[in-house]
Amino acid sequence: MSYLTAPESIKAVIYQLSSAQTLWLDTEVADYKNKPRLSLIQVLTTPNEIKSDHLYLFDVLDQPELTTLFIENIMANPAIEKVFHNANYDLKFLGKKQSKNVTCTLVMAKKIPYYLLPVPNYQLKTLATQLGDFTNIDKQEQSSDWGQRPLTEKQLEYAQMDVVYLAQIHQCLLKLQPLAAPDPTTEDLNKLATRYQEIAHQWKQLDSEITHIQDRLKQAMKTQHVDQTDSFKLSSSQRKTLKTTFAQLSEFVQTQNLELDFPLTLTQALQKQLGETIQQLPTQEENTTVWRLIPKAKDHNSESEFPPF
DNA sequence: GCAGGACCGCCAATTTGCCT
DNA sequence: AGGCAAATTGGCGGTCCTGC
């Protein structure tokens, strides 16, 4: 790992990185509560490598010109793929608008269906533990003082591990992606249907029990006036919906000379009410195709499972 | 032709969850 | 703590299908 503080060295490495293909990046921010400012930019050039020429920590505290150089040469360069976890956050400090070719592992992870990636949450730490062979990941330094200098050994350690975890997570997610988004042309229809039938029954049972329990809990907490248990909180909210009638609205728009126009769906009920006169009304037809999956009835085992009385 | 149900999408308000 | 995006919640309403 190279921890760089001298502006000249940082500049040199930024230029050197300009020809990279993919970079795994993270930032640390000082004073995030009040006046957030960038403290560190961590760069990993090769997954699973923490040698000095693969992992850099740029100390950019109060050196906006270095950050700008980084944004212009790295972030804005569409030829370099930039990988972040929760890119939205880091991009606030690294040229949100100008940035090109950014990958976010948080977004990627959320696109993987739960059954393929059963994690309680999508924090970097959680994903690193689940997807990588990391244990005892220490996140304590996350909320430490990134505005102090010198930074402690622990902080530097933490800062570099973040990009290492990131790259590891990214690699795993790339492997999971084809499973999550398979090519429809090569799907095995029989295999899919079989699997569906295998789990449909269990799913119905679980799903109905879950909603049933939810409803019962809600009802019970409401009537017993319990707003909290160890596991649940009961929340309520008021909602307000403003209503008027079509006639009143139409009249109002006319008399007030308002510019108000929008498409209105003539539902079947409305069409019926309008009757033949609908012919004289300028209308627009919109055709959409709706695709549905209809399970074919397979009666043969319903009787054995649920014999009639 | 109609009632009822399954299914789906929309809406407003609220909550959650990510980062430092 | 705070900003932001996305998910969730619960109600409403639309369409289609089915059984009578």
XYZ file of C-alpha atoms (C1' of nucleotides) in Angstrom:
349
model
C 0.000 0.000 0.000
C 1.185 3.489 -0.778
C -0.036 6.277 1.463
C 0.686 9.454 -0.463
C 0.661 12.883 1.092
C 2.929 14.870 -1.222
C 0.902 16.623 -3.930
C 3.586 15.900 -6.518
C 3.480 12.145 -5.903
C -0.295 12.130 -5.954
C -0.360 13.998 -9.249
C 2.155 11.608 -10.729
C 0.072 8.580 -9.779
C -3.143 10.179 -11.040
C -1.547 10.614 -14.464
C -0.259 7.086 -14.288
C -3.743 5.766 -13.508
C -5.287 7.571 -16.444
C -4.667 4.563 -18.649
C -6.241 2.062 -16.270
C -9.209 -0.002 -17.370
C -10.971 -0.522 -14.053
C -10.380 1.113 -10.687
C -11.941 0.206 -7.354
C -12.471 3.383 -5.373
C -13.587 4.640 -2.006
C -13.372 7.899 -0.102
C -13.176 8.975 3.501
C -14.796 12.218 4.503
C -13.909 14.520 7.377
C -16.517 16.500 9.276
C -19.385 14.726 7.599
C -21.892 16.234 10.010
C -21.070 19.876 9.505
C -18.840 20.898 6.634
C -17.978 17.667 4.866
C -14.658 17.687 3.045
C -12.763 14.957 1.341
C -10.016 13.419 3.414
C -8.829 10.378 1.500
C -9.271 8.799 -1.885
C -8.489 5.090 -1.898
C -7.616 3.449 -5.196
C -7.161 -0.211 -5.951
C -5.946 -1.111 -9.415
C -6.044 -4.907 -9.187
C -8.375 -7.104 -7.142
C -6.714 -9.134 -4.397
C -3.544 -7.067 -4.543
C -2.493 -4.798 -1.742
C 1.064 -4.235 -2.867
C 2.304 -0.674 -3.049
C 1.809 -0.318 -6.776
C -1.748 -1.623 -6.661
C -3.278 0.181 -3.706
C -2.986 3.910 -3.168
C -4.316 6.198 -0.485
C -4.342 9.797 -1.656
C -4.371 12.308 1.160
C -6.411 15.111 -0.345
C -7.533 16.889 2.822
C -7.977 20.582 2.013
C -6.324 20.142 -1.372
C -9.185 20.768 -3.790
C -6.858 21.067 -6.769
C -5.807 17.452 -6.300
C -9.425 16.370 -6.151
C -10.167 18.366 -9.267
C -7.265 16.738 -11.064
C -8.579 13.341 -9.993
C -12.056 14.183 -11.241
C -10.834 15.438 -14.586
C -8.393 12.619 -15.297
C -10.124 9.657 -13.706
C -13.754 10.340 -12.932
C -14.621 12.119 -16.182
C -12.731 9.604 -18.291
C -15.271 7.260 -19.902
C -12.559 4.734 -20.743
C -11.998 3.878 -17.081
C -14.617 1.933 -15.179
C -14.921 3.261 -11.649
C -16.336 0.895 -9.054
C -17.766 2.181 -5.769
C -20.033 0.914 -3.043
C -22.929 3.343 -2.812
C -21.420 5.450 -5.560
C -24.037 8.103 -4.974
C -22.349 9.114 -1.774
C -18.777 9.302 -3.055
C -19.818 11.032 -6.246
C -21.019 13.986 -4.231
C -17.345 14.707 -3.604
C -15.984 13.390 -6.878
C -17.799 15.309 -9.580
C -21.305 13.936 -9.709
C -22.141 15.539 -13.026
C -18.908 14.967 -14.893
C -18.390 11.379 -13.865
C -18.586 8.730 -16.534
C -18.595 4.939 -16.458
C -19.375 4.442 -12.795
C -20.412 1.079 -11.331
C -22.099 0.830 -7.965
C -21.867 -2.477 -6.112
C -24.789 -1.482 -3.901
C -27.002 -1.154 -6.967
C -25.604 -4.374 -8.431
C -26.182 -6.298 -5.212
C -29.746 -5.127 -4.895
C -30.513 -6.436 -8.349
C -29.554 -9.962 -7.345
C -32.682 -11.767 -6.091
C -32.712 -12.495 -2.396
C -32.572 -16.263 -2.797
C -29.300 -15.976 -4.685
C -27.823 -13.499 -2.221
C -29.558 -13.939 1.121
C -28.119 -11.083 3.152
C -29.773 -9.129 5.970
C -28.568 -5.836 4.448
C -26.301 -4.486 1.725
C -23.628 -2.786 3.775
C -20.097 -3.191 2.498
C -19.223 -5.090 5.649
C -22.078 -7.525 5.307
C -21.383 -8.238 1.666
C -17.679 -8.688 2.322
C -18.408 -11.188 5.062
C -20.957 -13.069 3.017
C -19.231 -13.036 -0.356
C -15.588 -12.967 0.610
C -13.682 -15.022 3.079
C -13.364 -12.137 5.499
C -14.183 -12.342 9.164
C -14.001 -9.786 11.935
C -14.390 -6.810 9.716
C -13.913 -3.751 11.844
C -16.073 -0.802 10.942
C -15.250 1.228 14.004
C -12.949 3.567 12.126
C -15.782 4.519 9.803
C -17.005 7.101 12.267
C -13.551 8.176 13.421
C -12.068 11.621 12.892
C -10.908 11.740 9.299
C -9.952 15.390 9.657
C -7.109 14.740 12.056
C -3.506 14.480 10.975
C -1.643 12.311 11.203
C -4.157 9.549 10.622
C -3.675 6.548 12.860
C -2.410 3.187 11.699
C -5.862 1.789 12.264
C -7.458 4.392 10.063
C -5.052 3.725 7.214
C -5.592 0.008 7.621
C -9.330 0.475 7.520
C -9.160 2.786 4.534
C -7.198 0.305 2.457
C -9.290 -2.677 3.432
C -12.410 -0.955 2.188
C -11.252 -1.035 -1.416
C -10.020 -4.582 -1.005
C -13.455 -5.665 0.197
C -15.004 -3.638 -2.572
C -13.065 -5.380 -5.328
C -13.796 -8.776 -3.838
C -17.510 -8.014 -3.638
C -17.488 -6.694 -7.178
C -15.900 -9.872 -8.523
C -18.480 -12.033 -6.780
C -21.351 -9.929 -8.009
C -20.083 -10.215 -11.562
C -20.249 -13.987 -11.200
C -23.761 -13.831 -9.804
C -25.034 -11.550 -12.535
C -25.602 -14.161 -15.248
C -27.615 -16.196 -12.744
C -29.718 -13.167 -11.963
C -30.219 -12.118 -15.582
C -30.084 -15.221 -17.736
C -30.356 -15.149 -21.492
C -34.010 -15.857 -22.416
C -32.997 -17.600 -25.625
C -31.212 -20.406 -23.814
C -33.522 -20.873 -20.846
C -34.646 -24.440 -20.157
C -38.416 -24.153 -20.001
C -38.964 -27.584 -18.490
C -36.396 -27.081 -15.813
C -37.926 -23.742 -14.859
C -41.445 -25.130 -14.782
C -40.366 -28.067 -12.658
C -38.622 -25.861 -10.162
C -41.665 -23.597 -10.069
C -43.959 -26.468 -9.263
C -41.550 -27.744 -6.657
C -41.688 -24.571 -4.611
C -45.071 -23.069 -5.483
C -46.882 -25.040 -2.828
C -44.444 -24.242 -0.030
C -44.423 -20.641 -1.087
C -48.184 -20.347 -0.896
C -48.165 -21.851 2.545
C -45.440 -19.574 3.837
C -46.802 -16.498 2.135
C -50.291 -16.975 3.496
C -48.960 -17.665 6.976
C -46.749 -14.591 6.922
C -49.571 -12.250 5.929
C -51.878 -13.940 8.365
C -49.438 -13.434 11.225
C -48.889 -9.844 10.193
C -52.601 -9.148 10.201
C -53.089 -10.823 13.554
C -50.173 -8.961 15.108
C -51.493 -5.666 13.794
C -55.018 -6.323 15.010
C -53.821 -7.568 18.382
C -51.454 -4.660 18.979
C -54.146 -2.207 17.965
C -56.812 -3.610 20.247
C -54.446 -4.286 23.140
C -53.021 -0.776 22.798
C -49.473 -2.007 22.518
C -47.455 0.227 20.228
C -44.226 -1.707 20.586
C -42.896 -5.170 21.268
C -39.350 -6.455 21.191
C -39.774 -7.288 17.551
C -42.246 -4.787 16.128
C -43.333 -1.221 16.203
C -46.851 -0.276 15.175
C -47.017 2.936 13.231
C -49.963 4.831 11.872
C -50.288 7.850 9.670
C -52.945 10.181 8.441
C -53.371 10.688 4.766
C -55.112 13.422 2.925
C -56.671 13.079 -0.485
C -58.212 16.105 -2.167
C -61.262 15.344 -4.263
C -63.646 17.119 -6.563
C -66.060 16.070 -9.230
C -65.430 16.085 -12.923
C -68.227 18.575 -13.528
C -66.881 20.974 -10.948
C -63.346 20.694 -12.224
C -64.418 21.252 -15.800
C -66.512 24.249 -14.851
C -63.709 25.684 -12.746
C -61.121 25.394 -15.485
C -63.481 27.123 -17.905
C -64.413 30.051 -15.704
C -60.900 30.590 -14.377
C -59.384 30.284 -17.815
C -56.849 27.802 -16.520
C -54.392 25.998 -18.673
C -55.035 22.501 -17.539
C -54.949 19.502 -19.762
C -53.995 15.909 -19.334
C -54.853 12.525 -20.774
C -57.815 10.816 -19.171
C -58.558 7.138 -19.433
C -62.065 6.385 -20.624
C -62.684 3.272 -18.608
C -65.142 0.709 -19.802
C -67.709 2.067 -17.381
C -67.266 5.585 -18.780
C -67.465 4.333 -22.345
C -70.688 2.652 -21.514
C -72.144 5.807 -20.019
C -71.140 7.828 -23.045
C -72.795 5.323 -25.317
C -72.978 6.139 -29.018
C -72.060 9.785 -28.495
C -68.501 8.673 -27.903
C -68.122 8.691 -31.695
C -68.183 12.471 -31.685
C -65.520 12.741 -29.024
C -61.915 12.973 -30.196
C -60.195 10.017 -28.610
C -56.858 8.318 -28.816
C -56.497 4.598 -28.837
C -53.583 2.997 -27.058
C -52.841 -0.664 -27.517
C -50.772 -2.587 -25.065
C -50.116 -6.278 -24.793
C -50.241 -7.819 -21.372
C -48.411 -11.063 -20.823
C -49.452 -13.406 -18.090
C -48.328 -16.748 -16.852
C -51.261 -19.056 -16.261
C -50.479 -22.215 -14.312
C -52.335 -25.149 -15.773
C -54.557 -26.941 -13.320
C -52.977 -30.119 -12.070
C -55.691 -31.749 -10.057
C -54.196 -35.160 -9.534
C -52.659 -34.689 -6.115
C -54.938 -32.134 -4.567
C -57.302 -34.863 -3.532
C -54.689 -36.994 -1.832
C -53.359 -34.025 0.114
C -56.705 -32.646 1.092
C -59.226 -35.466 1.149
C -62.828 -34.298 1.120
C -64.744 -34.749 4.324
C -75.181 -9.754 -18.118
C -73.575 -9.402 -13.580
C -71.087 -10.322 -9.140
C -66.920 -11.636 -7.163
C -62.175 -12.684 -7.140
C -57.311 -12.627 -8.829
C -54.016 -9.712 -10.274
C -51.837 -5.532 -11.236
C -50.563 -0.631 -11.087
C -51.034 3.902 -8.979
C -50.956 7.184 -5.186
C -49.567 9.528 -0.783
C -47.274 9.078 3.351
C -43.873 6.958 5.778
C -39.879 4.349 6.633
C -35.551 2.366 5.645
C -30.885 2.119 4.505
C -26.575 3.582 2.514
C -22.388 6.509 3.297
C -19.002 9.462 6.473
C -26.955 13.941 11.815
C -28.355 14.549 7.163
C -29.213 13.881 2.257
C -30.991 11.075 -0.910
C -33.161 7.221 -3.282
C -35.785 3.376 -2.926
C -38.895 0.393 -0.567
C -42.998 -0.242 1.977
C -47.736 0.311 3.405
C -52.579 0.366 2.691
C -56.244 2.059 0.005
C -58.301 2.510 -4.435
C -59.515 1.361 -8.854
C -59.044 -1.032 -13.455
C -59.132 -5.331 -16.285
C -59.915 -9.954 -17.076
C -61.834 -14.324 -15.994
C -65.238 -17.437 -14.047
C -69.521 -19.135 -12.409
C -74.229 -18.430 -12.237
